PDB file of C-alpha atoms in Angstrom:
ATOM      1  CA  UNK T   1     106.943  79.157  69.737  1.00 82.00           C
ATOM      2  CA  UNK T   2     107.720  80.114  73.135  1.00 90.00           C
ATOM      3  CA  UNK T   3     105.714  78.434  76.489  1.00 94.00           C
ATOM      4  CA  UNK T   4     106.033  80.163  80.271  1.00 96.00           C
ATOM      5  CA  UNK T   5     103.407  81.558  82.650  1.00 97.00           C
ATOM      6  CA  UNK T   6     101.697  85.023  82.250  1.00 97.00           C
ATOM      7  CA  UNK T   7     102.162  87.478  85.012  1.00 96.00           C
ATOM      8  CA  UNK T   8      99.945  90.750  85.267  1.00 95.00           C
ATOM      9  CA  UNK T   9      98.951  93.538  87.275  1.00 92.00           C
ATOM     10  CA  UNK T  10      97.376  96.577  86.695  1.00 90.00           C
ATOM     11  CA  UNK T  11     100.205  98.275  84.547  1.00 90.00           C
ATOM     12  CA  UNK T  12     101.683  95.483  82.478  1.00 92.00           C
ATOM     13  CA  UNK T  13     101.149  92.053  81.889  1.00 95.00           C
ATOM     14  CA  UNK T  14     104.118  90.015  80.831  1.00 96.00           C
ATOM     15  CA  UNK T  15     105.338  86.244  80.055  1.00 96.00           C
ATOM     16  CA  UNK T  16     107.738  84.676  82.469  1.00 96.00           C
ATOM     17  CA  UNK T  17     109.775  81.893  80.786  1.00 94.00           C
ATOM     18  CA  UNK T  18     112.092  80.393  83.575  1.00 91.00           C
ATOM     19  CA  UNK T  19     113.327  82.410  86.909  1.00 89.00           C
ATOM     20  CA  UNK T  20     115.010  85.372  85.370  1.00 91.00           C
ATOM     21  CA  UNK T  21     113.526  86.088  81.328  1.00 94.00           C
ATOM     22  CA  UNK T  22     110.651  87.831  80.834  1.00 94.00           C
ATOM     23  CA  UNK T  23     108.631  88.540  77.173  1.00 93.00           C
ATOM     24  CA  UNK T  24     108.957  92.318  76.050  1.00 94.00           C
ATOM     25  CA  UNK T  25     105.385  94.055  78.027  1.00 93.00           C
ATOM     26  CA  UNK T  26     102.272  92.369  76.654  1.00 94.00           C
ATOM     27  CA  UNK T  27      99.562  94.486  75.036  1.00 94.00           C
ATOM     28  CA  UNK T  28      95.919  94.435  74.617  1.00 94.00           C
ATOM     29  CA  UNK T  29      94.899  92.465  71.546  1.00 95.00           C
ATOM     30  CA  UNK T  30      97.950  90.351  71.501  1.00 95.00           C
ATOM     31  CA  UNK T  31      97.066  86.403  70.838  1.00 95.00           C
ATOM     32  CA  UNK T  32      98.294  83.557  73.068  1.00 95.00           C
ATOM     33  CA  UNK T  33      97.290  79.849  73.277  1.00 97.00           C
ATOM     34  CA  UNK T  34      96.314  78.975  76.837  1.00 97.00           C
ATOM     35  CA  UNK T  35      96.786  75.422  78.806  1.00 96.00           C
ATOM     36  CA  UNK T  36      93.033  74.316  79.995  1.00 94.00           C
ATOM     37  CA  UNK T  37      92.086  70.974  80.281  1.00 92.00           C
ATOM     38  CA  UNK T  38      95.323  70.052  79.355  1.00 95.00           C
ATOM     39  CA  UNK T  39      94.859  71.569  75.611  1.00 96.00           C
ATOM     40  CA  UNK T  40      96.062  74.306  73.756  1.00 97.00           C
ATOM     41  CA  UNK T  41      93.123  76.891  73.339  1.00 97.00           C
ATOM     42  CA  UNK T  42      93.446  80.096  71.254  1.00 97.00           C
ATOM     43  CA  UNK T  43      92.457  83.396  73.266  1.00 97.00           C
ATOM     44  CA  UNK T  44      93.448  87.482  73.508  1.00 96.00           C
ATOM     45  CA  UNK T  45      94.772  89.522  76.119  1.00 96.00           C
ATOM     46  CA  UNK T  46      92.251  92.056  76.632  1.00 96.00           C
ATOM     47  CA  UNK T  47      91.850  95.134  79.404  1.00 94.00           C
ATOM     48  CA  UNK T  48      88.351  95.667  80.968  1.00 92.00           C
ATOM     49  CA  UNK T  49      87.298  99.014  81.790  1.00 86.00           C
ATOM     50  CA  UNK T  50      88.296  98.654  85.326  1.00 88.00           C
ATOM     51  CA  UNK T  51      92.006  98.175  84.617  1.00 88.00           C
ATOM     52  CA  UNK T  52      92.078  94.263  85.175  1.00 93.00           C
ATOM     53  CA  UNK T  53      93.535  92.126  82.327  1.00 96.00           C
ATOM     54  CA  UNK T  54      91.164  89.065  81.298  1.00 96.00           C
ATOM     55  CA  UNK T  55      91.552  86.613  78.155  1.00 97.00           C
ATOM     56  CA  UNK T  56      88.885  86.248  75.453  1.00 97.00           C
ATOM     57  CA  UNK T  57      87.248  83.132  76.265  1.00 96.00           C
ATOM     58  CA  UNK T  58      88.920  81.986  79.417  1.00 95.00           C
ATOM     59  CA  UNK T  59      86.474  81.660  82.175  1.00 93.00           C
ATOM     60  CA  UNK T  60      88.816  82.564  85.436  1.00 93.00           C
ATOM     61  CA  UNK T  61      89.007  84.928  88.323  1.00 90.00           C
ATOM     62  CA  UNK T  62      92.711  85.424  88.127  1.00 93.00           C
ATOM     63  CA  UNK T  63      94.724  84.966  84.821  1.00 96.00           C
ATOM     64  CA  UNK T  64      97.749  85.203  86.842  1.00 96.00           C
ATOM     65  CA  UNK T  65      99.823  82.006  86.637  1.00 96.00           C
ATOM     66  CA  UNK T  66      98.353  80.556  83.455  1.00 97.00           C
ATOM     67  CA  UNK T  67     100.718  78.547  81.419  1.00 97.00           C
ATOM     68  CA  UNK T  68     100.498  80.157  77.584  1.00 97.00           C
ATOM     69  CA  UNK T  69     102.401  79.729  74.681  1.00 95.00           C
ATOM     70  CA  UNK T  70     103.206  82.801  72.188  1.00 90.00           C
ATOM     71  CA  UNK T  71     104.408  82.649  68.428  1.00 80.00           C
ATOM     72  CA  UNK T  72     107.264  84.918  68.013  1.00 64.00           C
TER      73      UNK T  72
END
């Protein structure tokens, strides 16, 4: 299991782990846990028709930032 923030814009969306290591480019459909509340919830990256990234059950303006974990 691997924890960092997730980082997106309208081309990629990626996991940063510490200053310079990144995850391999993200893709729609892949699963993450995501910090809220201070808990671990389950979601999916997703793309909306508009081009902007949003996760499946994660009520925010701006996923940018949010501190997931990933099972590799």
């Amino acid at each position: 299991m691997t924890q960092g923030v997730l980082l997106c814009n309208p081309e990629r969306c990626k996991i940063r782990f510490d200053l310079e290591e990144f995850s391999d480019e993200l893709c729609c459909g892949t699963c993450l846990d995501v910090m809220v509340g201070g808990r671990w919830k389950p979601s999916r990256l997703e793309m909306d028709g508009e081009d902007r990234w949003y996760l499946v059950g994660i009520h925010t303006n701006d996923i940018n930032g949010l501190r997931v974990r990933t099972y590799k």
